[in-house]
Coordinates of C-alpha atoms and ligand atoms in Angstrom, one line a residue:
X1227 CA -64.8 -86.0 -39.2
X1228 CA -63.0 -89.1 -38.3
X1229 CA -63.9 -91.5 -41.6
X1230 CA -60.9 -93.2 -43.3
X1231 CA -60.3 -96.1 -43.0
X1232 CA -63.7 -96.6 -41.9
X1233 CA -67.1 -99.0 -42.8
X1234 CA -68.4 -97.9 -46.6
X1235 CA -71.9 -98.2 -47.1
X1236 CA -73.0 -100.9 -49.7
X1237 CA -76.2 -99.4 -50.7
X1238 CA -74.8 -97.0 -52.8
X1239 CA -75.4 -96.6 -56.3
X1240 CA -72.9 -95.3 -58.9
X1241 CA -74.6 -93.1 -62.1
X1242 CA -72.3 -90.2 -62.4
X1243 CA -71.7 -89.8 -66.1
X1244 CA -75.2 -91.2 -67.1
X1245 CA -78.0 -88.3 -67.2
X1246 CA -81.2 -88.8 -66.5
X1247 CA -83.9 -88.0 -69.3
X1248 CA -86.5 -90.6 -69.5
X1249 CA -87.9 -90.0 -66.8
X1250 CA -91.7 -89.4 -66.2
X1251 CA -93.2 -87.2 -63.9
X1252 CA -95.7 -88.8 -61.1
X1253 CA -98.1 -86.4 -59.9
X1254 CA -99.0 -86.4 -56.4
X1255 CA -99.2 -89.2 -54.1
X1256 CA -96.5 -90.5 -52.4
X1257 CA -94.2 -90.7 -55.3
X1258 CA -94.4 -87.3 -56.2
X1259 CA -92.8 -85.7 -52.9
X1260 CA -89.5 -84.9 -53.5
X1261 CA -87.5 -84.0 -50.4
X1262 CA -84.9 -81.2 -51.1
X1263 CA -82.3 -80.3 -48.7
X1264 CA -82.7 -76.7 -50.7
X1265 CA -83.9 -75.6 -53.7
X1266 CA -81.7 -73.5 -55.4
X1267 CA -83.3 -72.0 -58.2
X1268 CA -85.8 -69.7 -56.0
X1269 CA -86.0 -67.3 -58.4
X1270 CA -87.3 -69.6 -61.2
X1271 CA -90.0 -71.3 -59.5
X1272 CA -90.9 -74.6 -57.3
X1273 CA -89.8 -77.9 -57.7
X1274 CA -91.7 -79.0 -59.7
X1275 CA -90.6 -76.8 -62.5
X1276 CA -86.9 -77.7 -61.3
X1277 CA -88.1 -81.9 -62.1
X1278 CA -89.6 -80.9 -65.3
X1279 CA -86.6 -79.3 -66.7
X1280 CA -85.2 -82.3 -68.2
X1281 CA -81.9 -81.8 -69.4
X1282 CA -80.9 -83.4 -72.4
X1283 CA -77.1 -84.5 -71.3
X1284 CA -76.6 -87.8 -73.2
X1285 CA -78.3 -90.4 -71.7
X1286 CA -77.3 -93.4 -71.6
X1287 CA -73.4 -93.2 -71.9
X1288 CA -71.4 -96.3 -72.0
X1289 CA -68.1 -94.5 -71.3
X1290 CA -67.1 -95.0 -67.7
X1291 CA -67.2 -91.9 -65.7
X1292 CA -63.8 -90.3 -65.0
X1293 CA -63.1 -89.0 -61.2
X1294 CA -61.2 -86.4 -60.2
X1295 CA -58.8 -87.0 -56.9
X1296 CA -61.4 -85.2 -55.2
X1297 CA -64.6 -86.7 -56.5
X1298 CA -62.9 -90.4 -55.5
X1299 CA -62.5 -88.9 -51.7
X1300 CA -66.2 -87.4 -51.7
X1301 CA -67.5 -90.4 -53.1
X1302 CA -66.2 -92.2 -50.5
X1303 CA -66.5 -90.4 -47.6
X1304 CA -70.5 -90.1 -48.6
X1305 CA -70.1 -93.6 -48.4
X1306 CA -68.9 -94.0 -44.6
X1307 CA -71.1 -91.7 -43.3
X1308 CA -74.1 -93.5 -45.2
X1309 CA -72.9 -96.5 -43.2
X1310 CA -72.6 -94.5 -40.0
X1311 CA -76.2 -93.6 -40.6
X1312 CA -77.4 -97.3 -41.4
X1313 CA -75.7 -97.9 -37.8
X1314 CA -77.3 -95.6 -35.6
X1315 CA -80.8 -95.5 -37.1
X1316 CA -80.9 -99.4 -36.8
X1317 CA -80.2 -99.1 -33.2
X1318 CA -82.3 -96.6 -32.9
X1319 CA -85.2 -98.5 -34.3
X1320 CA -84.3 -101.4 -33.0
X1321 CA -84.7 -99.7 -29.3
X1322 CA -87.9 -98.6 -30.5
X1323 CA -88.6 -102.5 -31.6
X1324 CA -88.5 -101.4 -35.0
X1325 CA -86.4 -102.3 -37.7
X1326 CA -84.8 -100.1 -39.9
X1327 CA -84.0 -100.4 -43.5
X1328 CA -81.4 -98.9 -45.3
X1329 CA -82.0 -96.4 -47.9
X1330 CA -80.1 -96.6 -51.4
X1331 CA -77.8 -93.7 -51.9
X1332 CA -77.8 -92.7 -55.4
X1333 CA -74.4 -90.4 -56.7
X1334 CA -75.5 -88.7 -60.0
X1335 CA -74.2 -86.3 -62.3
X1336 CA -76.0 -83.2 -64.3
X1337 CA -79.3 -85.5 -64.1
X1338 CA -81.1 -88.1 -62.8
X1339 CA -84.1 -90.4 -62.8
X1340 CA -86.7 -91.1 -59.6
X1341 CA -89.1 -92.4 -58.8
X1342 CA -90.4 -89.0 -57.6
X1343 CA -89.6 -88.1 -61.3
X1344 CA -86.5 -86.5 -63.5
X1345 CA -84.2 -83.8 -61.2
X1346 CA -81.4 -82.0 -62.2
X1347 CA -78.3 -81.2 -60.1
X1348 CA -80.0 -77.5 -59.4
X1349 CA -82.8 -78.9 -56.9
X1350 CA -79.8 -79.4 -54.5
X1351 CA -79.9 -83.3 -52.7
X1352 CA -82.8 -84.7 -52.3
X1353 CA -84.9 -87.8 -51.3
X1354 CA -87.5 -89.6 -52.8
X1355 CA -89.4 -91.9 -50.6
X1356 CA -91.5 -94.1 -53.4
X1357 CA -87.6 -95.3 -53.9
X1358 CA -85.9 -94.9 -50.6
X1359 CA -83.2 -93.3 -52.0
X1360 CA -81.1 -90.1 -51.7
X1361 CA -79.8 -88.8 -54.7
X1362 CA -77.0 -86.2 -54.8
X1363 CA -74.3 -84.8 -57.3
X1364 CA -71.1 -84.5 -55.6
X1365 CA -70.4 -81.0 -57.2
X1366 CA -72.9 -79.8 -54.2
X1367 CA -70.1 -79.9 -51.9
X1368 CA -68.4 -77.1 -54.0
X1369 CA -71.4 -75.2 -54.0
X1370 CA -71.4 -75.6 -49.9
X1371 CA -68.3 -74.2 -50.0
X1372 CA -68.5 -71.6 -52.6
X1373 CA -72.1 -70.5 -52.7
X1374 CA -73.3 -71.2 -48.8
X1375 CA -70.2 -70.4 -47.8
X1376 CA -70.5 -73.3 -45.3
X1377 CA -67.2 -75.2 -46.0
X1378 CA -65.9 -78.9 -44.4
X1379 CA -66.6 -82.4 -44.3
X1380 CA -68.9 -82.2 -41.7
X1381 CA -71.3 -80.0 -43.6
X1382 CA -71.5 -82.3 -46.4
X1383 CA -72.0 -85.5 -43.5
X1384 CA -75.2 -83.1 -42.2
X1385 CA -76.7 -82.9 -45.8
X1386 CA -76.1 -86.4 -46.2
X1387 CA -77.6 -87.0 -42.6
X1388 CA -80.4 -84.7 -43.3
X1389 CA -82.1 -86.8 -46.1
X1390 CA -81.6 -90.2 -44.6
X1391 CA -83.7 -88.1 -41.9
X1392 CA -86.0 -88.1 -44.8
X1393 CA -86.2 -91.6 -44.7
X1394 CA -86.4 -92.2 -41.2
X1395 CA -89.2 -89.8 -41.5
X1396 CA -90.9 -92.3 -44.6
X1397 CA -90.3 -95.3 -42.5
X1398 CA -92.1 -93.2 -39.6
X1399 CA -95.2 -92.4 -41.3
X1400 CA -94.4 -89.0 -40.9
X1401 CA -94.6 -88.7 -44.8
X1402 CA -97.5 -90.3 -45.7
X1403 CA -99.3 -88.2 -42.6
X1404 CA -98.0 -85.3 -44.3
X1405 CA -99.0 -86.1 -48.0
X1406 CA -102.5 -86.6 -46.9
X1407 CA -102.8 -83.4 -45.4
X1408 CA -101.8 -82.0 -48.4
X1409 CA -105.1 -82.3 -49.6
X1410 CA -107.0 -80.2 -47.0
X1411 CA -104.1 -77.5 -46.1
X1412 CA -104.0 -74.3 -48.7
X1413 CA -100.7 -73.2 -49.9
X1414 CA -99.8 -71.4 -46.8
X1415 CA -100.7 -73.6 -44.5
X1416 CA -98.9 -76.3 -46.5
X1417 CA -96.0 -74.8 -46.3
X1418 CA -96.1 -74.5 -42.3
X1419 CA -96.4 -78.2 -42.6
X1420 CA -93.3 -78.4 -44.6
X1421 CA -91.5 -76.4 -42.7
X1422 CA -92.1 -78.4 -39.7
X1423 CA -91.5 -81.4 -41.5
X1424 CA -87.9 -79.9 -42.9
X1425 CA -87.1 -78.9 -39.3
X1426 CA -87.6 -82.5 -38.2
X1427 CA -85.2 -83.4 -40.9
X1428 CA -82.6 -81.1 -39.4
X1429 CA -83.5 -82.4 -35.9
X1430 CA -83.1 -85.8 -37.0
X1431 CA -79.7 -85.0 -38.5
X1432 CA -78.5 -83.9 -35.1
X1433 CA -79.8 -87.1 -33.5
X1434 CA -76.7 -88.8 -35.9
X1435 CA -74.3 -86.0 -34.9
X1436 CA -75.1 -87.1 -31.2
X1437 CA -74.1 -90.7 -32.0
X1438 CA -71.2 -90.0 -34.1
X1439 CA -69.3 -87.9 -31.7
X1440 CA -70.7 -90.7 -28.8
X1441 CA -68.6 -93.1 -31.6
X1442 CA -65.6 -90.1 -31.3
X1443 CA -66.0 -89.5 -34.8
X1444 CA -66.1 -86.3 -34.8
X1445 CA -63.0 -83.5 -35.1
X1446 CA -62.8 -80.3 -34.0
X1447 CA -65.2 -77.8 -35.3
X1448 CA -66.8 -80.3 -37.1
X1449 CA -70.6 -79.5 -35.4
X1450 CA -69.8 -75.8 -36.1
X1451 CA -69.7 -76.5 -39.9
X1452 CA -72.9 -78.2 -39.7
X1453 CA -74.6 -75.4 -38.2
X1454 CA -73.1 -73.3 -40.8
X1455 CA -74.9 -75.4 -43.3
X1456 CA -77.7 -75.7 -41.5
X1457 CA -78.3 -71.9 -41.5
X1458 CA -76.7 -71.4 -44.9
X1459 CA -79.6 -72.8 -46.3
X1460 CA -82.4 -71.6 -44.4
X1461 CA -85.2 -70.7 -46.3
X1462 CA -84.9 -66.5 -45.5
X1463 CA -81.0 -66.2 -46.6
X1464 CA -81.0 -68.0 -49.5
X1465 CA -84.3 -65.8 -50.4
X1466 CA -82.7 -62.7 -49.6
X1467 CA -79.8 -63.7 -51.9
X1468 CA -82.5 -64.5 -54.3
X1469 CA -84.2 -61.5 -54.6
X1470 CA -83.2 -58.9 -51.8
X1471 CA -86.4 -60.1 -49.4
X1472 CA -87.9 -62.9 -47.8
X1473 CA -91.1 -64.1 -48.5
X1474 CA -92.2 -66.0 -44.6
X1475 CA -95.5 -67.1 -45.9
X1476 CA -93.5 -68.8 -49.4
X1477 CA -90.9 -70.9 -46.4
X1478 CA -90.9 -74.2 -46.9
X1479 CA -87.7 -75.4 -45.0
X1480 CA -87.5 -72.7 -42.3
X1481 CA -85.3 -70.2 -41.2
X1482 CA -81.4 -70.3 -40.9
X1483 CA -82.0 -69.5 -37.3
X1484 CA -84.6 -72.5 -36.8
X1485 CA -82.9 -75.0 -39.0
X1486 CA -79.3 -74.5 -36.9
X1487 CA -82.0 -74.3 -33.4
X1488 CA -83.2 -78.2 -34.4
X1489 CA -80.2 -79.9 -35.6
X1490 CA -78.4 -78.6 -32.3
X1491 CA -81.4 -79.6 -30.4
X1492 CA -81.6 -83.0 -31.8
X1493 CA -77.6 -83.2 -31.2
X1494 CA -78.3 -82.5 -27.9
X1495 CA -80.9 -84.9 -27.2
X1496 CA -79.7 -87.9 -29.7
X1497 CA -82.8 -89.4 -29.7
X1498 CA -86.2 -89.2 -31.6
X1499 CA -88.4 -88.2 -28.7
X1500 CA -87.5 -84.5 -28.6
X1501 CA -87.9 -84.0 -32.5
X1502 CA -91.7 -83.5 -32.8
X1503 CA -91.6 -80.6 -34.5
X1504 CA -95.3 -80.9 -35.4
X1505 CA -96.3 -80.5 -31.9
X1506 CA -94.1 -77.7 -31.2
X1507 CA -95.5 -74.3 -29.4
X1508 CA -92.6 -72.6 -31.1
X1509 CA -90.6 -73.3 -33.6
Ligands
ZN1406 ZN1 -85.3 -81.8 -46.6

């Protein structure tokens, strides 16, 4: 992806080197969504148990956070394409006679505090709409590369993308809609709710990629290492990584094959009117 040089975001929030710990866990309602791009530890449980496992990594430090080289470029490329984002989804809204406002992104390292409650690095990047922000810990961009196999800049710009599609979602209604189902669905019908909901994400994600490359901002096999990512973490590979099987009825984000099918659809369309997943005969 084209970015140096290029617009930084403002709305970013620096607490690398800080932990979370103090954090206290809100139970359902809004606040309590948390909206993970994947959750890694499958084979230990939900999320939930992922926010409740507090880590105890001093708190609190007063010691400035050293970068590496490569932190100090992540950082801020995460940066310019959180301003690319601000860009298109304000124009987008504003089309719609909406306005848009920005989400915070937060850069964290080990652990961190929400409002959806305490999360450590291992729930992956995630989004918390009772703060309207994304939090990630840049070491996920190794694990792109070295776990999901799904290397590039433009992998980490479609995580990044996918939880401001999160937000977009929250400023929608589309959350709220789905929190109050909550209620009436079981577990397995949840779930297909989720999924649909996760897929809308990716589809949203794409709607971005459509705008950046419309803004020539993007190299070169730069859509291919989304998709990569996009199917990296679908919910039946990283399952059968897991533990040897998928479990359909247990998917929450969807498969590798339907996560790459809706951000490629929504980079084809590059606009919000082809994305409802909810409505969808087939997914
Ligand atoms: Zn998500």
């Amino acid at each position: 992806m084209k970015w140096q040089g290029r617009r930084a975001s403002a709305n970013v929030e620096d607490r690398r080197g800080r932990g979370g710990g103090g954090g206290k866990l809100v139970g359902g309602g809004i606040g309590g969504i948390i909206l993970v791009l994947v959750i890694t530890l499958l084979s230990g449980g939900n999320a939930g148990d992922v926010l409740n496992n507090v880590m105890s990594n001093g708190s609190g430090g007063s010691e400035p956070y050293q970068e590496s080289a490569q932190e100090q470029e992540l950082a801020q490329f995460v940066s310019v394409v959180l301003a690319d984002t601000e860009d298109v989804w304000s124009d987008i809204f504003a089309q719609m006679g909406k306005t848009y406002t920005d989400p915070t992104l937060v850069m964290y390292s080990g652990s961190v505090d929400s409002a959806c409650g305490t999360a450590t690095s291992a729930v992956g990047p995630f989004y918390c709409p009772g703060d309207s922000k994304l939090y990630i810990d840049l070491s996920f961009y190794d694990e792109l590369q070295q776990r999901f196999k799904a290397p590039g800049d433009f992998a980490m710009a479609y995580v990044i993308a996918h939880e401001v599609g999160h937000h977009v979602q929250t400023l929608l209604g589309t959350t709220a809609k789905l929190d109050r189902a909550r209620a009436q669905l079981d577990e397995k019908a949840y779930n297909q709710q989720q999924v649909r909901f996760e897929l809308q994400a990716d589809y949203l994600a794409g709607v971005w990629a459509n705008h950046a490359q419309g803004m020539d901002l993007l190299e070169a096999g730069d859509l291919e290492e989304a998709l990569t990512a996009a199917s990296a973490v679908g919910d039946d590979t990283i399952q059968k990584q897991a533990q040897g099987y998928a479990v359909p009825d247990s998917f929450t984000h969807g498969t590798s094959e339907q996560r790459k099918r809706w951000l490629y659809k929504g980079f084809e369309n590059g606009t919000i009117a082809g994305g409802d997943t909810f409505g969808a005969a087939e997914l």
